[in-house]
Amino acid sequence: GDLKVAVVKLEQAMRLEPDNPVVLYYYGLTYEWLRNADKSREFFLKVYTQREKAGKYFARARSEERRVGKECR
């Protein structure tokens, strides 16, 4: 239940700030918790490609994407 609420809240945030690295990162985590590795990886890659703009979320997203990517293989 709570994860589905999180997705709804993240969707709202995405409409306001579709390139916000914090929103994208937590979207990736939420999909990971929902066991949707492909969707999770998609959001982590979006953060990762932002590089400096992503700030501390750059390294976090890179780490998560690598871990989730291994699960996809």
mmCIF file with all atom_site columns, N, CA and C in Angstrom:
data_model
loop_
_atom_site.group_PDB
_atom_site.id
_atom_site.type_symbol
_atom_site.label_atom_id
_atom_site.label_alt_id
_atom_site.label_comp_id
_atom_site.label_asym_id
_atom_site.label_entity_id
_atom_site.label_seq_id
_atom_site.pdbx_PDB_ins_code
_atom_site.Cartn_x
_atom_site.Cartn_y
_atom_site.Cartn_z
_atom_site.occupancy
_atom_site.B_iso_or_equiv
_atom_site.pdbx_formal_charge
_atom_site.auth_seq_id
_atom_site.auth_comp_id
_atom_site.auth_asym_id
_atom_site.auth_atom_id
_atom_site.pdbx_PDB_model_num
ATOM 1   N N  . GLY A 1 1  ? 0.792  -1.188  0.000   1.00 0.00 ? 1  GLY A N  1
ATOM 2   C CA . GLY A 1 1  ? 0.000  0.000   0.000   1.00 0.00 ? 1  GLY A CA 1
ATOM 3   C C  . GLY A 1 1  ? 0.844  1.265   0.000   1.00 0.00 ? 1  GLY A C  1
ATOM 4   N N  . ASP A 1 2  ? 1.815  1.373   0.895   1.00 0.00 ? 2  ASP A N  1
ATOM 5   C CA . ASP A 1 2  ? 2.605  2.597   1.008   1.00 0.00 ? 2  ASP A CA 1
ATOM 6   C C  . ASP A 1 2  ? 3.437  2.874   -0.243  1.00 0.00 ? 2  ASP A C  1
ATOM 7   N N  . LEU A 1 3  ? 3.913  1.821   -0.880  1.00 0.00 ? 3  LEU A N  1
ATOM 8   C CA . LEU A 1 3  ? 4.714  2.015   -2.088  1.00 0.00 ? 3  LEU A CA 1
ATOM 9   C C  . LEU A 1 3  ? 3.862  2.557   -3.232  1.00 0.00 ? 3  LEU A C  1
ATOM 10  N N  . LYS A 1 4  ? 2.619  2.119   -3.301  1.00 0.00 ? 4  LYS A N  1
ATOM 11  C CA . LYS A 1 4  ? 1.738  2.635   -4.347  1.00 0.00 ? 4  LYS A CA 1
ATOM 12  C C  . LYS A 1 4  ? 1.424  4.107   -4.100  1.00 0.00 ? 4  LYS A C  1
ATOM 13  N N  . VAL A 1 5  ? 1.297  4.488   -2.845  1.00 0.00 ? 5  VAL A N  1
ATOM 14  C CA . VAL A 1 5  ? 1.109  5.898   -2.497  1.00 0.00 ? 5  VAL A CA 1
ATOM 15  C C  . VAL A 1 5  ? 2.359  6.686   -2.891  1.00 0.00 ? 5  VAL A C  1
ATOM 16  N N  . ALA A 1 6  ? 3.524  6.088   -2.652  1.00 0.00 ? 6  ALA A N  1
ATOM 17  C CA . ALA A 1 6  ? 4.787  6.746   -3.022  1.00 0.00 ? 6  ALA A CA 1
ATOM 18  C C  . ALA A 1 6  ? 4.842  6.996   -4.524  1.00 0.00 ? 6  ALA A C  1
ATOM 19  N N  . VAL A 1 7  ? 4.401  6.023   -5.317  1.00 0.00 ? 7  VAL A N  1
ATOM 20  C CA . VAL A 1 7  ? 4.414  6.190   -6.770  1.00 0.00 ? 7  VAL A CA 1
ATOM 21  C C  . VAL A 1 7  ? 3.496  7.340   -7.174  1.00 0.00 ? 7  VAL A C  1
ATOM 22  N N  . VAL A 1 8  ? 2.331  7.432   -6.558  1.00 0.00 ? 8  VAL A N  1
ATOM 23  C CA . VAL A 1 8  ? 1.396  8.524   -6.869  1.00 0.00 ? 8  VAL A CA 1
ATOM 24  C C  . VAL A 1 8  ? 2.038  9.871   -6.532  1.00 0.00 ? 8  VAL A C  1
ATOM 25  N N  . LYS A 1 9  ? 2.668  9.967   -5.381  1.00 0.00 ? 9  LYS A N  1
ATOM 26  C CA . LYS A 1 9  ? 3.326  11.218  -4.977  1.00 0.00 ? 9  LYS A CA 1
ATOM 27  C C  . LYS A 1 9  ? 4.487  11.561  -5.918  1.00 0.00 ? 9  LYS A C  1
ATOM 28  N N  . LEU A 1 10 ? 5.245  10.559  -6.305  1.00 0.00 ? 10 LEU A N  1
ATOM 29  C CA . LEU A 1 10 ? 6.354  10.789  -7.222  1.00 0.00 ? 10 LEU A CA 1
ATOM 30  C C  . LEU A 1 10 ? 5.854  11.215  -8.600  1.00 0.00 ? 10 LEU A C  1
ATOM 31  N N  . GLU A 1 11 ? 4.743  10.643  -9.036  1.00 0.00 ? 11 GLU A N  1
ATOM 32  C CA . GLU A 1 11 ? 4.151  11.064  -10.315 1.00 0.00 ? 11 GLU A CA 1
ATOM 33  C C  . GLU A 1 11 ? 3.774  12.545  -10.265 1.00 0.00 ? 11 GLU A C  1
ATOM 34  N N  . GLN A 1 12 ? 3.221  12.968  -9.143  1.00 0.00 ? 12 GLN A N  1
ATOM 35  C CA . GLN A 1 12 ? 2.866  14.382  -8.977  1.00 0.00 ? 12 GLN A CA 1
ATOM 36  C C  . GLN A 1 12 ? 4.127  15.252  -9.040  1.00 0.00 ? 12 GLN A C  1
ATOM 37  N N  . ALA A 1 13 ? 5.165  14.821  -8.356  1.00 0.00 ? 13 ALA A N  1
ATOM 38  C CA . ALA A 1 13 ? 6.418  15.576  -8.351  1.00 0.00 ? 13 ALA A CA 1
ATOM 39  C C  . ALA A 1 13 ? 7.044  15.607  -9.746  1.00 0.00 ? 13 ALA A C  1
ATOM 40  N N  . MET A 1 14 ? 6.931  14.515  -10.480 1.00 0.00 ? 14 MET A N  1
ATOM 41  C CA . MET A 1 14 ? 7.495  14.455  -11.835 1.00 0.00 ? 14 MET A CA 1
ATOM 42  C C  . MET A 1 14 ? 6.800  15.447  -12.765 1.00 0.00 ? 14 MET A C  1
ATOM 43  N N  . ARG A 1 15 ? 5.511  15.652  -12.559 1.00 0.00 ? 15 ARG A N  1
ATOM 44  C CA . ARG A 1 15 ? 4.793  16.621  -13.395 1.00 0.00 ? 15 ARG A CA 1
ATOM 45  C C  . ARG A 1 15 ? 5.309  18.037  -13.143 1.00 0.00 ? 15 ARG A C  1
ATOM 46  N N  . LEU A 1 16 ? 5.712  18.313  -11.915 1.00 0.00 ? 16 LEU A N  1
ATOM 47  C CA . LEU A 1 16 ? 6.226  19.639  -11.561 1.00 0.00 ? 16 LEU A CA 1
ATOM 48  C C  . LEU A 1 16 ? 7.689  19.811  -11.961 1.00 0.00 ? 16 LEU A C  1
ATOM 49  N N  . GLU A 1 17 ? 8.488  18.772  -11.732 1.00 0.00 ? 17 GLU A N  1
ATOM 50  C CA . GLU A 1 17 ? 9.931  18.850  -11.997 1.00 0.00 ? 17 GLU A CA 1
ATOM 51  C C  . GLU A 1 17 ? 10.421 17.532  -12.614 1.00 0.00 ? 17 GLU A C  1
ATOM 52  N N  . PRO A 1 18 ? 10.176 17.339  -13.902 1.00 0.00 ? 18 PRO A N  1
ATOM 53  C CA . PRO A 1 18 ? 10.495 16.045  -14.527 1.00 0.00 ? 18 PRO A CA 1
ATOM 54  C C  . PRO A 1 18 ? 11.977 15.691  -14.564 1.00 0.00 ? 18 PRO A C  1
ATOM 55  N N  . ASP A 1 19 ? 12.859 16.649  -14.398 1.00 0.00 ? 19 ASP A N  1
ATOM 56  C CA . ASP A 1 19 ? 14.298 16.365  -14.433 1.00 0.00 ? 19 ASP A CA 1
ATOM 57  C C  . ASP A 1 19 ? 14.962 16.458  -13.065 1.00 0.00 ? 19 ASP A C  1
ATOM 58  N N  . ASN A 1 20 ? 14.175 16.557  -12.013 1.00 0.00 ? 20 ASN A N  1
ATOM 59  C CA . ASN A 1 20 ? 14.732 16.684  -10.668 1.00 0.00 ? 20 ASN A CA 1
ATOM 60  C C  . ASN A 1 20 ? 15.412 15.370  -10.277 1.00 0.00 ? 20 ASN A C  1
ATOM 61  N N  . PRO A 1 21 ? 16.733 15.397  -10.030 1.00 0.00 ? 21 PRO A N  1
ATOM 62  C CA . PRO A 1 21 ? 17.442 14.156  -9.731  1.00 0.00 ? 21 PRO A CA 1
ATOM 63  C C  . PRO A 1 21 ? 16.977 13.469  -8.448  1.00 0.00 ? 21 PRO A C  1
ATOM 64  N N  . VAL A 1 22 ? 16.517 14.217  -7.486  1.00 0.00 ? 22 VAL A N  1
ATOM 65  C CA . VAL A 1 22 ? 16.032 13.620  -6.238  1.00 0.00 ? 22 VAL A CA 1
ATOM 66  C C  . VAL A 1 22 ? 14.762 12.821  -6.517  1.00 0.00 ? 22 VAL A C  1
ATOM 67  N N  . VAL A 1 23 ? 13.850 13.404  -7.266  1.00 0.00 ? 23 VAL A N  1
ATOM 68  C CA . VAL A 1 23 ? 12.602 12.717  -7.618  1.00 0.00 ? 23 VAL A CA 1
ATOM 69  C C  . VAL A 1 23 ? 12.915 11.463  -8.440  1.00 0.00 ? 23 VAL A C  1
ATOM 70  N N  . LEU A 1 24 ? 13.790 11.604  -9.418  1.00 0.00 ? 24 LEU A N  1
ATOM 71  C CA . LEU A 1 24 ? 14.144 10.470  -10.269 1.00 0.00 ? 24 LEU A CA 1
ATOM 72  C C  . LEU A 1 24 ? 14.800 9.352   -9.456  1.00 0.00 ? 24 LEU A C  1
ATOM 73  N N  . TYR A 1 25 ? 15.664 9.722   -8.537  1.00 0.00 ? 25 TYR A N  1
ATOM 74  C CA . TYR A 1 25 ? 16.348 8.724   -7.702  1.00 0.00 ? 25 TYR A CA 1
ATOM 75  C C  . TYR A 1 25 ? 15.339 7.940   -6.848  1.00 0.00 ? 25 TYR A C  1
ATOM 76  N N  . TYR A 1 26 ? 14.452 8.673   -6.183  1.00 0.00 ? 26 TYR A N  1
ATOM 77  C CA . TYR A 1 26 ? 13.489 7.979   -5.328  1.00 0.00 ? 26 TYR A CA 1
ATOM 78  C C  . TYR A 1 26 ? 12.453 7.203   -6.134  1.00 0.00 ? 26 TYR A C  1
ATOM 79  N N  . TYR A 1 27 ? 12.199 7.625   -7.343  1.00 0.00 ? 27 TYR A N  1
ATOM 80  C CA . TYR A 1 27 ? 11.363 6.845   -8.252  1.00 0.00 ? 27 TYR A CA 1
ATOM 81  C C  . TYR A 1 27 ? 12.055 5.509   -8.530  1.00 0.00 ? 27 TYR A C  1
ATOM 82  N N  . GLY A 1 28 ? 13.347 5.567   -8.799  1.00 0.00 ? 28 GLY A N  1
ATOM 83  C CA . GLY A 1 28 ? 14.109 4.341   -9.027  1.00 0.00 ? 28 GLY A CA 1
ATOM 84  C C  . GLY A 1 28 ? 14.083 3.408   -7.833  1.00 0.00 ? 28 GLY A C  1
ATOM 85  N N  . LEU A 1 29 ? 14.270 3.957   -6.642  1.00 0.00 ? 29 LEU A N  1
ATOM 86  C CA . LEU A 1 29 ? 14.208 3.126   -5.424  1.00 0.00 ? 29 LEU A CA 1
ATOM 87  C C  . LEU A 1 29 ? 12.835 2.502   -5.241  1.00 0.00 ? 29 LEU A C  1
ATOM 88  N N  . THR A 1 30 ? 11.810 3.286   -5.482  1.00 0.00 ? 30 THR A N  1
ATOM 89  C CA . THR A 1 30 ? 10.444 2.775   -5.313  1.00 0.00 ? 30 THR A CA 1
ATOM 90  C C  . THR A 1 30 ? 10.181 1.615   -6.258  1.00 0.00 ? 30 THR A C  1
ATOM 91  N N  . TYR A 1 31 ? 10.583 1.759   -7.513  1.00 0.00 ? 31 TYR A N  1
ATOM 92  C CA . TYR A 1 31 ? 10.387 0.650   -8.446  1.00 0.00 ? 31 TYR A CA 1
ATOM 93  C C  . TYR A 1 31 ? 11.245 -0.555  -8.082  1.00 0.00 ? 31 TYR A C  1
ATOM 94  N N  . GLU A 1 32 ? 12.395 -0.304  -7.495  1.00 0.00 ? 32 GLU A N  1
ATOM 95  C CA . GLU A 1 32 ? 13.207 -1.426  -7.019  1.00 0.00 ? 32 GLU A CA 1
ATOM 96  C C  . GLU A 1 32 ? 12.468 -2.178  -5.915  1.00 0.00 ? 32 GLU A C  1
ATOM 97  N N  . TRP A 1 33 ? 11.885 -1.453  -4.983  1.00 0.00 ? 33 TRP A N  1
ATOM 98  C CA . TRP A 1 33 ? 11.126 -2.075  -3.895  1.00 0.00 ? 33 TRP A CA 1
ATOM 99  C C  . TRP A 1 33 ? 9.887  -2.801  -4.421  1.00 0.00 ? 33 TRP A C  1
ATOM 100 N N  . LEU A 1 34 ? 9.361  -2.332  -5.545  1.00 0.00 ? 34 LEU A N  1
ATOM 101 C CA . LEU A 1 34 ? 8.213  -2.995  -6.176  1.00 0.00 ? 34 LEU A CA 1
ATOM 102 C C  . LEU A 1 34 ? 8.666  -4.162  -7.065  1.00 0.00 ? 34 LEU A C  1
ATOM 103 N N  . ARG A 1 35 ? 9.968  -4.418  -7.047  1.00 0.00 ? 35 ARG A N  1
ATOM 104 C CA . ARG A 1 35 ? 10.572 -5.521  -7.804  1.00 0.00 ? 35 ARG A CA 1
ATOM 105 C C  . ARG A 1 35 ? 10.413 -5.366  -9.316  1.00 0.00 ? 35 ARG A C  1
ATOM 106 N N  . ASN A 1 36 ? 10.513 -4.133  -9.774  1.00 0.00 ? 36 ASN A N  1
ATOM 107 C CA . ASN A 1 36 ? 10.499 -3.843  -11.205 1.00 0.00 ? 36 ASN A CA 1
ATOM 108 C C  . ASN A 1 36 ? 11.881 -3.305  -11.564 1.00 0.00 ? 36 ASN A C  1
ATOM 109 N N  . ALA A 1 37 ? 12.818 -4.228  -11.763 1.00 0.00 ? 37 ALA A N  1
ATOM 110 C CA . ALA A 1 37 ? 14.220 -3.858  -11.960 1.00 0.00 ? 37 ALA A CA 1
ATOM 111 C C  . ALA A 1 37 ? 14.423 -3.019  -13.220 1.00 0.00 ? 37 ALA A C  1
ATOM 112 N N  . ASP A 1 38 ? 13.715 -3.336  -14.295 1.00 0.00 ? 38 ASP A N  1
ATOM 113 C CA . ASP A 1 38 ? 13.895 -2.582  -15.533 1.00 0.00 ? 38 ASP A CA 1
ATOM 114 C C  . ASP A 1 38 ? 13.495 -1.119  -15.365 1.00 0.00 ? 38 ASP A C  1
ATOM 115 N N  . LYS A 1 39 ? 12.351 -0.903  -14.744 1.00 0.00 ? 39 LYS A N  1
ATOM 116 C CA . LYS A 1 39 ? 11.868 0.472   -14.530 1.00 0.00 ? 39 LYS A CA 1
ATOM 117 C C  . LYS A 1 39 ? 12.785 1.189   -13.538 1.00 0.00 ? 39 LYS A C  1
ATOM 118 N N  . SER A 1 40 ? 13.216 0.490   -12.509 1.00 0.00 ? 40 SER A N  1
ATOM 119 C CA . SER A 1 40 ? 14.128 1.060   -11.523 1.00 0.00 ? 40 SER A CA 1
ATOM 120 C C  . SER A 1 40 ? 15.413 1.528   -12.198 1.00 0.00 ? 40 SER A C  1
ATOM 121 N N  . ARG A 1 41 ? 15.978 0.673   -13.008 1.00 0.00 ? 41 ARG A N  1
ATOM 122 C CA . ARG A 1 41 ? 17.232 0.992   -13.706 1.00 0.00 ? 41 ARG A CA 1
ATOM 123 C C  . ARG A 1 41 ? 17.052 2.192   -14.625 1.00 0.00 ? 41 ARG A C  1
ATOM 124 N N  . GLU A 1 42 ? 15.905 2.279   -15.272 1.00 0.00 ? 42 GLU A N  1
ATOM 125 C CA . GLU A 1 42 ? 15.612 3.413   -16.158 1.00 0.00 ? 42 GLU A CA 1
ATOM 126 C C  . GLU A 1 42 ? 15.730 4.741   -15.409 1.00 0.00 ? 42 GLU A C  1
ATOM 127 N N  . PHE A 1 43 ? 15.171 4.808   -14.209 1.00 0.00 ? 43 PHE A N  1
ATOM 128 C CA . PHE A 1 43 ? 15.223 6.048   -13.433 1.00 0.00 ? 43 PHE A CA 1
ATOM 129 C C  . PHE A 1 43 ? 16.616 6.332   -12.892 1.00 0.00 ? 43 PHE A C  1
ATOM 130 N N  . PHE A 1 44 ? 17.338 5.287   -12.459 1.00 0.00 ? 44 PHE A N  1
ATOM 131 C CA . PHE A 1 44 ? 18.707 5.499   -12.000 1.00 0.00 ? 44 PHE A CA 1
ATOM 132 C C  . PHE A 1 44 ? 19.586 6.018   -13.132 1.00 0.00 ? 44 PHE A C  1
ATOM 133 N N  . LEU A 1 45 ? 19.379 5.509   -14.342 1.00 0.00 ? 45 LEU A N  1
ATOM 134 C CA . LEU A 1 45 ? 20.157 5.986   -15.486 1.00 0.00 ? 45 LEU A CA 1
ATOM 135 C C  . LEU A 1 45 ? 19.855 7.446   -15.800 1.00 0.00 ? 45 LEU A C  1
ATOM 136 N N  . LYS A 1 46 ? 18.610 7.858   -15.602 1.00 0.00 ? 46 LYS A N  1
ATOM 137 C CA . LYS A 1 46 ? 18.250 9.264   -15.835 1.00 0.00 ? 46 LYS A CA 1
ATOM 138 C C  . LYS A 1 46 ? 19.013 10.174  -14.874 1.00 0.00 ? 46 LYS A C  1
ATOM 139 N N  . VAL A 1 47 ? 19.145 9.745   -13.636 1.00 0.00 ? 47 VAL A N  1
ATOM 140 C CA . VAL A 1 47 ? 19.912 10.527  -12.653 1.00 0.00 ? 47 VAL A CA 1
ATOM 141 C C  . VAL A 1 47 ? 21.389 10.511  -13.044 1.00 0.00 ? 47 VAL A C  1
ATOM 142 N N  . TYR A 1 48 ? 21.880 9.342   -13.363 1.00 0.00 ? 48 TYR A N  1
ATOM 143 C CA . TYR A 1 48 ? 23.302 9.174   -13.685 1.00 0.00 ? 48 TYR A CA 1
ATOM 144 C C  . TYR A 1 48 ? 23.721 10.055  -14.856 1.00 0.00 ? 48 TYR A C  1
ATOM 145 N N  . THR A 1 49 ? 22.867 10.196  -15.846 1.00 0.00 ? 49 THR A N  1
ATOM 146 C CA . THR A 1 49 ? 23.223 10.992  -17.023 1.00 0.00 ? 49 THR A CA 1
ATOM 147 C C  . THR A 1 49 ? 23.241 12.494  -16.740 1.00 0.00 ? 49 THR A C  1
ATOM 148 N N  . GLN A 1 50 ? 22.701 12.900  -15.606 1.00 0.00 ? 50 GLN A N  1
ATOM 149 C CA . GLN A 1 50 ? 22.717 14.322  -15.250 1.00 0.00 ? 50 GLN A CA 1
ATOM 150 C C  . GLN A 1 50 ? 24.062 14.774  -14.681 1.00 0.00 ? 50 GLN A C  1
ATOM 151 N N  . ARG A 1 51 ? 24.884 13.832  -14.292 1.00 0.00 ? 51 ARG A N  1
ATOM 152 C CA . ARG A 1 51 ? 26.217 14.104  -13.758 1.00 0.00 ? 51 ARG A CA 1
ATOM 153 C C  . ARG A 1 51 ? 26.231 15.150  -12.634 1.00 0.00 ? 51 ARG A C  1
ATOM 154 N N  . GLU A 1 52 ? 26.898 16.282  -12.835 1.00 0.00 ? 52 GLU A N  1
ATOM 155 C CA . GLU A 1 52 ? 27.068 17.295  -11.777 1.00 0.00 ? 52 GLU A CA 1
ATOM 156 C C  . GLU A 1 52 ? 25.732 17.834  -11.275 1.00 0.00 ? 52 GLU A C  1
ATOM 157 N N  . LYS A 1 53 ? 24.779 17.977  -12.154 1.00 0.00 ? 53 LYS A N  1
ATOM 158 C CA . LYS A 1 53 ? 23.474 18.504  -11.751 1.00 0.00 ? 53 LYS A CA 1
ATOM 159 C C  . LYS A 1 53 ? 22.814 17.610  -10.691 1.00 0.00 ? 53 LYS A C  1
ATOM 160 N N  . ALA A 1 54 ? 23.124 16.334  -10.726 1.00 0.00 ? 54 ALA A N  1
ATOM 161 C CA . ALA A 1 54 ? 22.518 15.380  -9.793  1.00 0.00 ? 54 ALA A CA 1
ATOM 162 C C  . ALA A 1 54 ? 23.132 15.445  -8.405  1.00 0.00 ? 54 ALA A C  1
ATOM 163 N N  . GLY A 1 55 ? 24.271 16.115  -8.261  1.00 0.00 ? 55 GLY A N  1
ATOM 164 C CA . GLY A 1 55 ? 24.902 16.233  -6.946  1.00 0.00 ? 55 GLY A CA 1
ATOM 165 C C  . GLY A 1 55 ? 25.205 14.879  -6.338  1.00 0.00 ? 55 GLY A C  1
ATOM 166 N N  . LYS A 1 56 ? 24.895 14.716  -5.058  1.00 0.00 ? 56 LYS A N  1
ATOM 167 C CA . LYS A 1 56 ? 25.204 13.471  -4.354  1.00 0.00 ? 56 LYS A CA 1
ATOM 168 C C  . LYS A 1 56 ? 24.395 12.290  -4.887  1.00 0.00 ? 56 LYS A C  1
ATOM 169 N N  . TYR A 1 57 ? 23.309 12.571  -5.601  1.00 0.00 ? 57 TYR A N  1
ATOM 170 C CA . TYR A 1 57 ? 22.488 11.487  -6.140  1.00 0.00 ? 57 TYR A CA 1
ATOM 171 C C  . TYR A 1 57 ? 23.134 10.822  -7.352  1.00 0.00 ? 57 TYR A C  1
ATOM 172 N N  . PHE A 1 58 ? 24.132 11.495  -7.939  1.00 0.00 ? 58 PHE A N  1
ATOM 173 C CA . PHE A 1 58 ? 24.868 10.913  -9.069  1.00 0.00 ? 58 PHE A CA 1
ATOM 174 C C  . PHE A 1 58 ? 25.528 9.603   -8.649  1.00 0.00 ? 58 PHE A C  1
ATOM 175 N N  . ALA A 1 59 ? 26.322 9.643   -7.588  1.00 0.00 ? 59 ALA A N  1
ATOM 176 C CA . ALA A 1 59 ? 27.033 8.443   -7.121  1.00 0.00 ? 59 ALA A CA 1
ATOM 177 C C  . ALA A 1 59 ? 26.050 7.388   -6.613  1.00 0.00 ? 59 ALA A C  1
ATOM 178 N N  . ARG A 1 60 ? 25.018 7.828   -5.923  1.00 0.00 ? 60 ARG A N  1
ATOM 179 C CA . ARG A 1 60 ? 24.023 6.874   -5.418  1.00 0.00 ? 60 ARG A CA 1
ATOM 180 C C  . ARG A 1 60 ? 23.337 6.152   -6.574  1.00 0.00 ? 60 ARG A C  1
ATOM 181 N N  . ALA A 1 61 ? 22.937 6.917   -7.584  1.00 0.00 ? 61 ALA A N  1
ATOM 182 C CA . ALA A 1 61 ? 22.238 6.335   -8.729  1.00 0.00 ? 61 ALA A CA 1
ATOM 183 C C  . ALA A 1 61 ? 23.159 5.381   -9.483  1.00 0.00 ? 61 ALA A C  1
ATOM 184 N N  . ARG A 1 62 ? 24.424 5.762   -9.610  1.00 0.00 ? 62 ARG A N  1
ATOM 185 C CA . ARG A 1 62 ? 25.378 4.898   -10.310 1.00 0.00 ? 62 ARG A CA 1
ATOM 186 C C  . ARG A 1 62 ? 25.504 3.565   -9.593  1.00 0.00 ? 62 ARG A C  1
ATOM 187 N N  . SER A 1 63 ? 25.626 3.610   -8.286  1.00 0.00 ? 63 SER A N  1
ATOM 188 C CA . SER A 1 63 ? 25.747 2.396   -7.495  1.00 0.00 ? 63 SER A CA 1
ATOM 189 C C  . SER A 1 63 ? 24.491 1.531   -7.603  1.00 0.00 ? 63 SER A C  1
ATOM 190 N N  . GLU A 1 64 ? 23.335 2.156   -7.459  1.00 0.00 ? 64 GLU A N  1
ATOM 191 C CA . GLU A 1 64 ? 22.063 1.425   -7.540  1.00 0.00 ? 64 GLU A CA 1
ATOM 192 C C  . GLU A 1 64 ? 21.847 0.849   -8.937  1.00 0.00 ? 64 GLU A C  1
ATOM 193 N N  . GLU A 1 65 ? 22.171 1.633   -9.957  1.00 0.00 ? 65 GLU A N  1
ATOM 194 C CA . GLU A 1 65 ? 21.977 1.175   -11.330 1.00 0.00 ? 65 GLU A CA 1
ATOM 195 C C  . GLU A 1 65 ? 22.833 -0.048  -11.604 1.00 0.00 ? 65 GLU A C  1
ATOM 196 N N  . ARG A 1 66 ? 24.053 -0.024  -11.143 1.00 0.00 ? 66 ARG A N  1
ATOM 197 C CA . ARG A 1 66 ? 24.946 -1.178  -11.331 1.00 0.00 ? 66 ARG A CA 1
ATOM 198 C C  . ARG A 1 66 ? 24.404 -2.398  -10.625 1.00 0.00 ? 66 ARG A C  1
ATOM 199 N N  . ARG A 1 67 ? 23.930 -2.215  -9.401  1.00 0.00 ? 67 ARG A N  1
ATOM 200 C CA . ARG A 1 67 ? 23.396 -3.348  -8.631  1.00 0.00 ? 67 ARG A CA 1
ATOM 201 C C  . ARG A 1 67 ? 22.143 -3.897  -9.278  1.00 0.00 ? 67 ARG A C  1
ATOM 202 N N  . VAL A 1 68 ? 21.220 -3.011  -9.630  1.00 0.00 ? 68 VAL A N  1
ATOM 203 C CA . VAL A 1 68 ? 19.962 -3.416  -10.253 1.00 0.00 ? 68 VAL A CA 1
ATOM 204 C C  . VAL A 1 68 ? 20.225 -3.998  -11.641 1.00 0.00 ? 68 VAL A C  1
ATOM 205 N N  . GLY A 1 69 ? 21.175 -3.403  -12.347 1.00 0.00 ? 69 GLY A N  1
ATOM 206 C CA . GLY A 1 69 ? 21.528 -3.911  -13.672 1.00 0.00 ? 69 GLY A CA 1
ATOM 207 C C  . GLY A 1 69 ? 21.987 -5.358  -13.636 1.00 0.00 ? 69 GLY A C  1
ATOM 208 N N  . LYS A 1 70 ? 22.718 -5.711  -12.609 1.00 0.00 ? 70 LYS A N  1
ATOM 209 C CA . LYS A 1 70 ? 23.156 -7.104  -12.457 1.00 0.00 ? 70 LYS A CA 1
ATOM 210 C C  . LYS A 1 70 ? 21.973 -8.022  -12.239 1.00 0.00 ? 70 LYS A C  1
ATOM 211 N N  . GLU A 1 71 ? 20.951 -7.532  -11.542 1.00 0.00 ? 71 GLU A N  1
ATOM 212 C CA . GLU A 1 71 ? 19.757 -8.330  -11.299 1.00 0.00 ? 71 GLU A CA 1
ATOM 213 C C  . GLU A 1 71 ? 18.960 -8.532  -12.596 1.00 0.00 ? 71 GLU A C  1
ATOM 214 N N  . CYS A 1 72 ? 19.078 -7.585  -13.526 1.00 0.00 ? 72 CYS A N  1
ATOM 215 C CA . CYS A 1 72 ? 18.335 -7.665  -14.797 1.00 0.00 ? 72 CYS A CA 1
ATOM 216 C C  . CYS A 1 72 ? 18.944 -8.711  -15.721 1.00 0.00 ? 72 CYS A C  1
ATOM 217 N N  . ARG A 1 73 ? 20.219 -9.001  -15.540 1.00 0.00 ? 73 ARG A N  1
ATOM 218 C CA . ARG A 1 73 ? 20.920 -9.912  -16.467 1.00 0.00 ? 73 ARG A CA 1
ATOM 219 C C  . ARG A 1 73 ? 20.609 -11.336 -16.186 1.00 0.00 ? 73 ARG A C  1
#
